[in-house]
Amino acid sequence: SFSIVAFFIVNIDSAFLFIISTVLSVEFDNCISSVSDITCIVVFFVIRLTGKRQISELQPFDLCITLLIADMASVPATNTGVPLLYGIVPIVTLFLVQQLISFLSLKSESIRKAVCGQPLLLISRGVVQEKALKSARYTITDLTEQLRVKDVFTLSNVEYAILETNGELSVLLKGPMQQPTYRDFAMPSPDAAPALMLIQDGAMHPDTLARAGRDEAWLNKQLAKVGCGDVRSVFFAFLASDGVLHVQLRSEAGGRHYFIDTNAKGDGK
């Protein structure tokens, strides 16, 4: 009988220990999850406050700050022995340093040059500047590759090429290679205005429609011209600055693309 009692005691203790360990494991996981969530929120707001530039557009100093912030955020998220405050304080400090340096760069040209550097003139008056290439650690292959990204496939067509501080290459073609404008031909130019997306994924955008000076009845009338009676069957529809309505149906509805000239007579609001 003693062995039976001992068996139950041992199993009860084992079950109790199993429950305790499970609870602690869940609490531990929840703790890590909570710390990670808080850290991610802090990093998100800090990165948003630094500006809307993409990684490729960051200056070297800004890129270093971003990498350091990511490294600081990983410490409390992966090591529960480190208090959360020890991770947030360095992140906020780095953010304040970045804001201070950015402010000083706006006020002082010398600080701006020291932090951001200066643009380099790689091609001047059609001549490749060899010293500038060496200073930028650029080869002719790198230069021609960057020119191809700008849709320039012949080096002799370039009058000026400037390597900006963010690594982008600005290119000015020679006069005869530049595209003519409406002014060159003395032609009236179309109104410069962005296209307005009226329908997207079968959902109408009333605000955009009102900004275009149109209403739902007008849009339904235009869709009826191409045999579309249901907005939900439209993949997208946008109104260009020239008054042409571009409509593409969903693949289930045929997937065809239509061009509707809303400036035609009888197509008023």
PDB file of C-alpha atoms in Angstrom:
ATOM      1  CA  SER A   1       0.000   0.000   0.000  1.00  0.00           C
ATOM      2  CA  PHE A   2       2.936   2.346   0.704  1.00  0.00           C
ATOM      3  CA  SER A   3       4.252   1.842  -2.810  1.00  0.00           C
ATOM      4  CA  ILE A   4       0.858   2.720  -4.234  1.00  0.00           C
ATOM      5  CA  VAL A   5       0.708   5.939  -2.170  1.00  0.00           C
ATOM      6  CA  ALA A   6       4.269   6.797  -3.157  1.00  0.00           C
ATOM      7  CA  PHE A   7       3.392   6.199  -6.802  1.00  0.00           C
ATOM      8  CA  PHE A   8       0.514   8.695  -6.606  1.00  0.00           C
ATOM      9  CA  ILE A   9       2.668  11.245  -4.724  1.00  0.00           C
ATOM     10  CA  VAL A  10       5.436  11.013  -7.306  1.00  0.00           C
ATOM     11  CA  ASN A  11       2.997  11.342 -10.184  1.00  0.00           C
ATOM     12  CA  ILE A  12       1.190  14.251  -8.514  1.00  0.00           C
ATOM     13  CA  ASP A  13       4.535  16.033  -8.035  1.00  0.00           C
ATOM     14  CA  SER A  14       5.467  15.330 -11.633  1.00  0.00           C
ATOM     15  CA  ALA A  15       2.152  16.630 -12.873  1.00  0.00           C
ATOM     16  CA  PHE A  16       2.489  19.711 -10.645  1.00  0.00           C
ATOM     17  CA  LEU A  17       6.015  20.366 -11.884  1.00  0.00           C
ATOM     18  CA  PHE A  18       4.858  19.891 -15.468  1.00  0.00           C
ATOM     19  CA  ILE A  19       2.053  22.426 -14.988  1.00  0.00           C
ATOM     20  CA  ILE A  20       4.420  24.921 -13.314  1.00  0.00           C
ATOM     21  CA  SER A  21       7.026  24.562 -16.063  1.00  0.00           C
ATOM     22  CA  THR A  22       4.350  24.953 -18.744  1.00  0.00           C
ATOM     23  CA  VAL A  23       2.977  28.103 -17.115  1.00  0.00           C
ATOM     24  CA  LEU A  24       6.475  29.560 -16.719  1.00  0.00           C
ATOM     25  CA  SER A  25       7.272  28.703 -20.336  1.00  0.00           C
ATOM     26  CA  VAL A  26       4.104  30.439 -21.520  1.00  0.00           C
ATOM     27  CA  GLU A  27       4.831  33.455 -19.333  1.00  0.00           C
ATOM     28  CA  PHE A  28       8.417  33.510 -20.623  1.00  0.00           C
ATOM     29  CA  ASP A  29       7.240  33.389 -24.232  1.00  0.00           C
ATOM     30  CA  ASN A  30       4.636  36.064 -23.534  1.00  0.00           C
ATOM     31  CA  CYS A  31       7.302  38.221 -21.893  1.00  0.00           C
ATOM     32  CA  ILE A  32       9.595  37.909 -24.908  1.00  0.00           C
ATOM     33  CA  SER A  33       6.653  38.610 -27.216  1.00  0.00           C
ATOM     34  CA  SER A  34       5.662  41.703 -25.217  1.00  0.00           C
ATOM     35  CA  VAL A  35       9.214  43.064 -25.195  1.00  0.00           C
ATOM     36  CA  SER A  36       9.558  42.414 -28.913  1.00  0.00           C
ATOM     37  CA  ASP A  37       6.247  44.130 -29.624  1.00  0.00           C
ATOM     38  CA  ILE A  38       7.148  47.206 -27.589  1.00  0.00           C
ATOM     39  CA  THR A  39      10.611  47.377 -29.159  1.00  0.00           C
ATOM     40  CA  CYS A  40       9.177  47.060 -32.671  1.00  0.00           C
ATOM     41  CA  ILE A  41       6.686  49.852 -31.981  1.00  0.00           C
ATOM     42  CA  VAL A  42       9.445  52.139 -30.673  1.00  0.00           C
ATOM     43  CA  VAL A  43      11.707  51.371 -33.664  1.00  0.00           C
ATOM     44  CA  PHE A  44       8.809  51.910 -36.080  1.00  0.00           C
ATOM     45  CA  PHE A  45       8.026  55.379 -34.737  1.00  0.00           C
ATOM     46  CA  VAL A  46      11.702  56.348 -34.558  1.00  0.00           C
ATOM     47  CA  ILE A  47      12.305  55.315 -38.176  1.00  0.00           C
ATOM     48  CA  ARG A  48       9.133  57.129 -39.274  1.00  0.00           C
ATOM     49  CA  LEU A  49      10.279  60.305 -37.515  1.00  0.00           C
ATOM     50  CA  THR A  50      13.645  60.228 -39.288  1.00  0.00           C
ATOM     51  CA  GLY A  51      11.915  60.741 -42.653  1.00  0.00           C
ATOM     52  CA  LYS A  52      10.353  58.884 -45.570  1.00  0.00           C
ATOM     53  CA  ARG A  53      13.518  58.181 -47.535  1.00  0.00           C
ATOM     54  CA  GLN A  54      14.252  54.689 -48.768  1.00  0.00           C
ATOM     55  CA  ILE A  55      17.370  52.766 -47.761  1.00  0.00           C
ATOM     56  CA  SER A  56      19.006  53.516 -51.150  1.00  0.00           C
ATOM     57  CA  GLU A  57      18.448  57.264 -50.582  1.00  0.00           C
ATOM     58  CA  LEU A  58      20.002  57.431 -47.118  1.00  0.00           C
ATOM     59  CA  GLN A  59      23.209  59.305 -46.489  1.00  0.00           C
ATOM     60  CA  PRO A  60      26.036  57.190 -44.974  1.00  0.00           C
ATOM     61  CA  PHE A  61      25.513  58.797 -41.551  1.00  0.00           C
ATOM     62  CA  ASP A  62      21.765  58.109 -41.620  1.00  0.00           C
ATOM     63  CA  LEU A  63      22.399  54.529 -42.731  1.00  0.00           C
ATOM     64  CA  CYS A  64      24.800  53.983 -39.795  1.00  0.00           C
ATOM     65  CA  ILE A  65      22.199  55.346 -37.367  1.00  0.00           C
ATOM     66  CA  THR A  66      19.537  53.047 -38.846  1.00  0.00           C
ATOM     67  CA  LEU A  67      21.777  49.978 -38.520  1.00  0.00           C
ATOM     68  CA  LEU A  68      22.700  50.889 -34.949  1.00  0.00           C
ATOM     69  CA  ILE A  69      19.043  51.323 -34.017  1.00  0.00           C
ATOM     70  CA  ALA A  70      18.273  47.874 -35.433  1.00  0.00           C
ATOM     71  CA  ASP A  71      21.172  46.390 -33.447  1.00  0.00           C
ATOM     72  CA  MET A  72      20.056  48.089 -30.219  1.00  0.00           C
ATOM     73  CA  ALA A  73      16.497  46.856 -30.712  1.00  0.00           C
ATOM     74  CA  SER A  74      17.619  43.242 -30.968  1.00  0.00           C
ATOM     75  CA  VAL A  75      19.275  43.214 -27.516  1.00  0.00           C
ATOM     76  CA  PRO A  76      16.205  43.366 -25.221  1.00  0.00           C
ATOM     77  CA  ALA A  77      14.125  41.362 -27.692  1.00  0.00           C
ATOM     78  CA  THR A  78      16.467  38.342 -27.593  1.00  0.00           C
ATOM     79  CA  ASN A  79      17.898  38.612 -24.072  1.00  0.00           C
ATOM     80  CA  THR A  80      15.318  38.731 -21.286  1.00  0.00           C
ATOM     81  CA  GLY A  81      18.070  39.518 -18.774  1.00  0.00           C
ATOM     82  CA  VAL A  82      18.413  42.983 -20.305  1.00  0.00           C
ATOM     83  CA  PRO A  83      15.718  45.430 -19.115  1.00  0.00           C
ATOM     84  CA  LEU A  84      13.530  46.903 -21.814  1.00  0.00           C
ATOM     85  CA  LEU A  85      14.582  50.409 -20.807  1.00  0.00           C
ATOM     86  CA  TYR A  86      18.216  49.556 -21.633  1.00  0.00           C
ATOM     87  CA  GLY A  87      17.164  49.010 -25.239  1.00  0.00           C
ATOM     88  CA  ILE A  88      14.771  51.969 -25.614  1.00  0.00           C
ATOM     89  CA  VAL A  89      17.087  54.627 -24.130  1.00  0.00           C
ATOM     90  CA  PRO A  90      19.946  54.030 -26.640  1.00  0.00           C
ATOM     91  CA  ILE A  91      17.441  53.987 -29.525  1.00  0.00           C
ATOM     92  CA  VAL A  92      15.963  57.327 -28.481  1.00  0.00           C
ATOM     93  CA  THR A  93      19.467  58.712 -27.898  1.00  0.00           C
ATOM     94  CA  LEU A  94      20.599  57.712 -31.390  1.00  0.00           C
ATOM     95  CA  PHE A  95      17.463  59.285 -32.828  1.00  0.00           C
ATOM     96  CA  LEU A  96      18.156  62.575 -31.005  1.00  0.00           C
ATOM     97  CA  VAL A  97      21.772  62.520 -32.215  1.00  0.00           C
ATOM     98  CA  GLN A  98      20.593  61.983 -35.777  1.00  0.00           C
ATOM     99  CA  GLN A  99      18.132  64.872 -35.486  1.00  0.00           C
ATOM    100  CA  LEU A 100      20.818  67.126 -34.019  1.00  0.00           C
ATOM    101  CA  ILE A 101      23.314  66.336 -36.781  1.00  0.00           C
ATOM    102  CA  SER A 102      20.601  66.863 -39.420  1.00  0.00           C
ATOM    103  CA  PHE A 103      19.744  70.259 -37.902  1.00  0.00           C
ATOM    104  CA  LEU A 104      23.390  71.311 -37.778  1.00  0.00           C
ATOM    105  CA  SER A 105      23.846  70.153 -41.376  1.00  0.00           C
ATOM    106  CA  LEU A 106      21.041  72.476 -42.438  1.00  0.00           C
ATOM    107  CA  LYS A 107      22.647  75.414 -40.657  1.00  0.00           C
ATOM    108  CA  SER A 108      26.301  74.820 -41.541  1.00  0.00           C
ATOM    109  CA  GLU A 109      27.676  73.952 -44.962  1.00  0.00           C
ATOM    110  CA  SER A 110      30.980  72.724 -43.516  1.00  0.00           C
ATOM    111  CA  ILE A 111      29.188  70.252 -41.227  1.00  0.00           C
ATOM    112  CA  ARG A 112      27.024  69.155 -44.135  1.00  0.00           C
ATOM    113  CA  LYS A 113      30.108  68.469 -46.245  1.00  0.00           C
ATOM    114  CA  ALA A 114      31.773  66.574 -43.391  1.00  0.00           C
ATOM    115  CA  VAL A 115      28.709  64.397 -42.733  1.00  0.00           C
ATOM    116  CA  CYS A 116      27.227  63.951 -46.206  1.00  0.00           C
ATOM    117  CA  GLY A 117      30.210  64.607 -48.446  1.00  0.00           C
ATOM    118  CA  GLN A 118      30.103  66.399 -51.790  1.00  0.00           C
ATOM    119  CA  PRO A 119      28.812  65.437 -55.247  1.00  0.00           C
ATOM    120  CA  LEU A 120      31.535  64.316 -57.646  1.00  0.00           C
ATOM    121  CA  LEU A 121      31.686  65.386 -61.280  1.00  0.00           C
ATOM    122  CA  LEU A 122      32.516  62.173 -63.128  1.00  0.00           C
ATOM    123  CA  ILE A 123      31.949  63.501 -66.648  1.00  0.00           C
ATOM    124  CA  SER A 124      32.480  67.156 -67.544  1.00  0.00           C
ATOM    125  CA  ARG A 125      31.834  68.514 -71.051  1.00  0.00           C
ATOM    126  CA  GLY A 126      31.837  64.975 -72.400  1.00  0.00           C
ATOM    127  CA  VAL A 127      35.217  64.096 -70.845  1.00  0.00           C
ATOM    128  CA  VAL A 128      35.469  61.393 -68.179  1.00  0.00           C
ATOM    129  CA  GLN A 129      37.270  62.709 -65.093  1.00  0.00           C
ATOM    130  CA  GLU A 130      39.773  60.010 -64.170  1.00  0.00           C
ATOM    131  CA  LYS A 131      40.726  61.546 -60.802  1.00  0.00           C
ATOM    132  CA  ALA A 132      37.074  61.797 -59.787  1.00  0.00           C
ATOM    133  CA  LEU A 133      36.561  58.143 -60.714  1.00  0.00           C
ATOM    134  CA  LYS A 134      39.480  57.093 -58.512  1.00  0.00           C
ATOM    135  CA  SER A 135      38.186  59.253 -55.666  1.00  0.00           C
ATOM    136  CA  ALA A 136      34.764  57.613 -55.915  1.00  0.00           C
ATOM    137  CA  ARG A 137      36.287  54.103 -56.260  1.00  0.00           C
ATOM    138  CA  TYR A 138      34.536  53.908 -59.628  1.00  0.00           C
ATOM    139  CA  THR A 139      35.644  51.997 -62.704  1.00  0.00           C
ATOM    140  CA  ILE A 140      34.589  52.636 -66.286  1.00  0.00           C
ATOM    141  CA  THR A 141      32.465  49.502 -65.988  1.00  0.00           C
ATOM    142  CA  ASP A 142      30.662  50.934 -62.948  1.00  0.00           C
ATOM    143  CA  LEU A 143      30.102  54.211 -64.766  1.00  0.00           C
ATOM    144  CA  THR A 144      28.700  52.623 -67.920  1.00  0.00           C
ATOM    145  CA  GLU A 145      26.475  50.385 -65.802  1.00  0.00           C
ATOM    146  CA  GLN A 146      25.023  53.394 -63.988  1.00  0.00           C
ATOM    147  CA  LEU A 147      24.502  55.150 -67.333  1.00  0.00           C
ATOM    148  CA  ARG A 148      22.567  52.157 -68.662  1.00  0.00           C
ATOM    149  CA  VAL A 149      20.294  52.394 -65.635  1.00  0.00           C
ATOM    150  CA  LYS A 150      19.555  55.936 -66.861  1.00  0.00           C
ATOM    151  CA  ASP A 151      18.817  54.541 -70.363  1.00  0.00           C
ATOM    152  CA  VAL A 152      22.074  55.921 -71.739  1.00  0.00           C
ATOM    153  CA  PHE A 153      23.981  53.275 -73.688  1.00  0.00           C
ATOM    154  CA  THR A 154      26.653  55.434 -75.321  1.00  0.00           C
ATOM    155  CA  LEU A 155      29.209  57.240 -73.184  1.00  0.00           C
ATOM    156  CA  SER A 156      29.806  59.883 -75.842  1.00  0.00           C
ATOM    157  CA  ASN A 157      26.182  61.075 -75.550  1.00  0.00           C
ATOM    158  CA  VAL A 158      26.780  62.400 -72.011  1.00  0.00           C
ATOM    159  CA  GLU A 159      27.718  66.026 -71.401  1.00  0.00           C
ATOM    160  CA  TYR A 160      27.739  65.882 -67.589  1.00  0.00           C
ATOM    161  CA  ALA A 161      27.453  63.061 -65.064  1.00  0.00           C
ATOM    162  CA  ILE A 162      27.385  63.813 -61.335  1.00  0.00           C
ATOM    163  CA  LEU A 163      27.675  61.222 -58.589  1.00  0.00           C
ATOM    164  CA  GLU A 164      25.387  62.463 -55.813  1.00  0.00           C
ATOM    165  CA  THR A 165      26.102  62.030 -52.124  1.00  0.00           C
ATOM    166  CA  ASN A 166      23.498  59.261 -51.826  1.00  0.00           C
ATOM    167  CA  GLY A 167      25.186  57.223 -54.591  1.00  0.00           C
ATOM    168  CA  GLU A 168      22.769  58.124 -57.384  1.00  0.00           C
ATOM    169  CA  LEU A 169      24.132  59.216 -60.752  1.00  0.00           C
ATOM    170  CA  SER A 170      22.617  62.339 -62.332  1.00  0.00           C
ATOM    171  CA  VAL A 171      23.066  62.551 -66.098  1.00  0.00           C
ATOM    172  CA  LEU A 172      22.749  65.478 -68.518  1.00  0.00           C
ATOM    173  CA  LEU A 173      22.839  64.480 -72.172  1.00  0.00           C
ATOM    174  CA  LYS A 174      24.426  66.530 -74.915  1.00  0.00           C
ATOM    175  CA  GLY A 175      22.137  69.008 -76.635  1.00  0.00           C
ATOM    176  CA  PRO A 176      21.395  66.998 -79.806  1.00  0.00           C
ATOM    177  CA  MET A 177      20.626  63.911 -77.684  1.00  0.00           C
ATOM    178  CA  GLN A 178      18.077  65.602 -75.435  1.00  0.00           C
ATOM    179  CA  GLN A 179      14.410  64.975 -76.052  1.00  0.00           C
ATOM    180  CA  PRO A 180      12.540  67.886 -77.621  1.00  0.00           C
ATOM    181  CA  THR A 181       9.710  69.510 -75.709  1.00  0.00           C
ATOM    182  CA  TYR A 182       6.350  70.950 -76.706  1.00  0.00           C
ATOM    183  CA  ARG A 183       7.938  74.401 -76.513  1.00  0.00           C
ATOM    184  CA  ASP A 184      10.561  73.406 -79.072  1.00  0.00           C
ATOM    185  CA  PHE A 185       7.797  72.566 -81.541  1.00  0.00           C
ATOM    186  CA  ALA A 186       5.627  75.530 -80.508  1.00  0.00           C
ATOM    187  CA  MET A 187       2.830  73.098 -79.667  1.00  0.00           C
ATOM    188  CA  PRO A 188       0.250  73.470 -76.882  1.00  0.00           C
ATOM    189  CA  SER A 189       1.123  71.129 -74.042  1.00  0.00           C
ATOM    190  CA  PRO A 190      -1.455  69.029 -72.170  1.00  0.00           C
ATOM    191  CA  ASP A 191      -2.374  69.883 -68.616  1.00  0.00           C
ATOM    192  CA  ALA A 192       0.173  68.486 -66.196  1.00  0.00           C
ATOM    193  CA  ALA A 193      -1.848  66.641 -63.577  1.00  0.00           C
ATOM    194  CA  PRO A 194      -1.592  63.183 -61.988  1.00  0.00           C
ATOM    195  CA  ALA A 195      -4.032  60.473 -62.998  1.00  0.00           C
ATOM    196  CA  LEU A 196      -6.898  59.906 -60.565  1.00  0.00           C
ATOM    197  CA  MET A 197      -7.661  56.318 -59.567  1.00  0.00           C
ATOM    198  CA  LEU A 198     -11.474  56.109 -59.508  1.00  0.00           C
ATOM    199  CA  ILE A 199     -11.867  52.341 -59.079  1.00  0.00           C
ATOM    200  CA  GLN A 200      -9.427  49.873 -57.595  1.00  0.00           C
ATOM    201  CA  ASP A 201     -10.034  46.154 -57.048  1.00  0.00           C
ATOM    202  CA  GLY A 202     -13.751  46.603 -57.658  1.00  0.00           C
ATOM    203  CA  ALA A 203     -14.126  49.364 -55.049  1.00  0.00           C
ATOM    204  CA  MET A 204     -15.075  52.900 -55.983  1.00  0.00           C
ATOM    205  CA  HIS A 205     -13.190  55.853 -54.474  1.00  0.00           C
ATOM    206  CA  PRO A 206     -15.788  58.578 -53.826  1.00  0.00           C
ATOM    207  CA  ASP A 207     -13.216  61.121 -52.602  1.00  0.00           C
ATOM    208  CA  THR A 208     -11.113  60.784 -55.754  1.00  0.00           C
ATOM    209  CA  LEU A 209     -14.247  60.895 -57.884  1.00  0.00           C
ATOM    210  CA  ALA A 210     -15.289  64.166 -56.220  1.00  0.00           C
ATOM    211  CA  ARG A 211     -11.778  65.571 -56.704  1.00  0.00           C
ATOM    212  CA  ALA A 212     -12.120  64.846 -60.409  1.00  0.00           C
ATOM    213  CA  GLY A 213     -15.360  66.862 -60.465  1.00  0.00           C
ATOM    214  CA  ARG A 214     -17.466  63.797 -61.303  1.00  0.00           C
ATOM    215  CA  ASP A 215     -20.098  61.717 -59.563  1.00  0.00           C
ATOM    216  CA  GLU A 216     -21.140  58.071 -59.384  1.00  0.00           C
ATOM    217  CA  ALA A 217     -23.816  58.496 -62.056  1.00  0.00           C
ATOM    218  CA  TRP A 218     -21.218  59.829 -64.508  1.00  0.00           C
ATOM    219  CA  LEU A 219     -18.881  56.919 -63.794  1.00  0.00           C
ATOM    220  CA  ASN A 220     -21.620  54.340 -64.265  1.00  0.00           C
ATOM    221  CA  LYS A 221     -22.513  56.004 -67.562  1.00  0.00           C
ATOM    222  CA  GLN A 222     -18.911  55.724 -68.770  1.00  0.00           C
ATOM    223  CA  LEU A 223     -18.704  52.072 -67.718  1.00  0.00           C
ATOM    224  CA  ALA A 224     -21.934  51.316 -69.535  1.00  0.00           C
ATOM    225  CA  LYS A 225     -20.276  52.387 -72.801  1.00  0.00           C
ATOM    226  CA  VAL A 226     -18.015  49.326 -72.605  1.00  0.00           C
ATOM    227  CA  GLY A 227     -20.783  47.020 -71.436  1.00  0.00           C
ATOM    228  CA  CYS A 228     -19.835  47.041 -67.770  1.00  0.00           C
ATOM    229  CA  GLY A 229     -22.816  47.303 -65.448  1.00  0.00           C
ATOM    230  CA  ASP A 230     -21.136  46.387 -62.164  1.00  0.00           C
ATOM    231  CA  VAL A 231     -18.273  48.279 -60.546  1.00  0.00           C
ATOM    232  CA  ARG A 232     -17.139  45.100 -58.788  1.00  0.00           C
ATOM    233  CA  SER A 233     -16.159  43.590 -62.163  1.00  0.00           C
ATOM    234  CA  VAL A 234     -13.628  46.424 -62.748  1.00  0.00           C
ATOM    235  CA  PHE A 235     -10.006  45.723 -61.823  1.00  0.00           C
ATOM    236  CA  PHE A 236      -9.042  49.402 -62.007  1.00  0.00           C
ATOM    237  CA  ALA A 237     -10.179  52.610 -63.659  1.00  0.00           C
ATOM    238  CA  PHE A 238      -8.295  55.890 -63.662  1.00  0.00           C
ATOM    239  CA  LEU A 239      -8.931  59.252 -65.280  1.00  0.00           C
ATOM    240  CA  ALA A 240      -5.867  60.712 -67.029  1.00  0.00           C
ATOM    241  CA  SER A 241      -5.146  64.425 -67.296  1.00  0.00           C
ATOM    242  CA  ASP A 242      -6.157  64.377 -70.978  1.00  0.00           C
ATOM    243  CA  GLY A 243      -9.680  63.293 -70.048  1.00  0.00           C
ATOM    244  CA  VAL A 244      -9.266  59.671 -71.158  1.00  0.00           C
ATOM    245  CA  LEU A 245     -10.744  57.101 -68.775  1.00  0.00           C
ATOM    246  CA  HIS A 246      -8.674  53.907 -68.640  1.00  0.00           C
ATOM    247  CA  VAL A 247     -10.708  50.877 -67.600  1.00  0.00           C
ATOM    248  CA  GLN A 248      -9.528  47.300 -67.176  1.00  0.00           C
ATOM    249  CA  LEU A 249     -11.932  44.558 -66.200  1.00  0.00           C
ATOM    250  CA  ARG A 250     -11.131  41.708 -63.870  1.00  0.00           C
ATOM    251  CA  SER A 251      -9.917  38.456 -65.394  1.00  0.00           C
ATOM    252  CA  GLU A 252     -13.255  36.855 -64.463  1.00  0.00           C
ATOM    253  CA  ALA A 253     -15.009  39.522 -66.553  1.00  0.00           C
ATOM    254  CA  GLY A 254     -12.700  39.113 -69.541  1.00  0.00           C
ATOM    255  CA  GLY A 255      -9.707  41.202 -68.458  1.00  0.00           C
ATOM    256  CA  ARG A 256     -10.024  43.618 -71.387  1.00  0.00           C
ATOM    257  CA  HIS A 257      -8.642  47.153 -71.322  1.00  0.00           C
ATOM    258  CA  TYR A 258     -10.739  50.081 -72.584  1.00  0.00           C
ATOM    259  CA  PHE A 259      -9.989  53.721 -73.345  1.00  0.00           C
ATOM    260  CA  ILE A 260     -12.939  56.082 -73.036  1.00  0.00           C
ATOM    261  CA  ASP A 261     -12.618  59.663 -74.255  1.00  0.00           C
ATOM    262  CA  THR A 262     -14.728  61.552 -71.719  1.00  0.00           C
ATOM    263  CA  ASN A 263     -14.127  64.842 -73.589  1.00  0.00           C
ATOM    264  CA  ALA A 264     -16.161  63.651 -76.545  1.00  0.00           C
ATOM    265  CA  LYS A 265     -19.421  65.459 -77.230  1.00  0.00           C
ATOM    266  CA  GLY A 266     -22.275  64.207 -75.084  1.00  0.00           C
ATOM    267  CA  ASP A 267     -20.028  62.805 -72.370  1.00  0.00           C
ATOM    268  CA  GLY A 268     -20.515  65.550 -69.861  1.00  0.00           C
ATOM    269  CA  LYS A 269     -21.083  65.075 -66.175  1.00  0.00           C
TER     270      LYS A 269
END
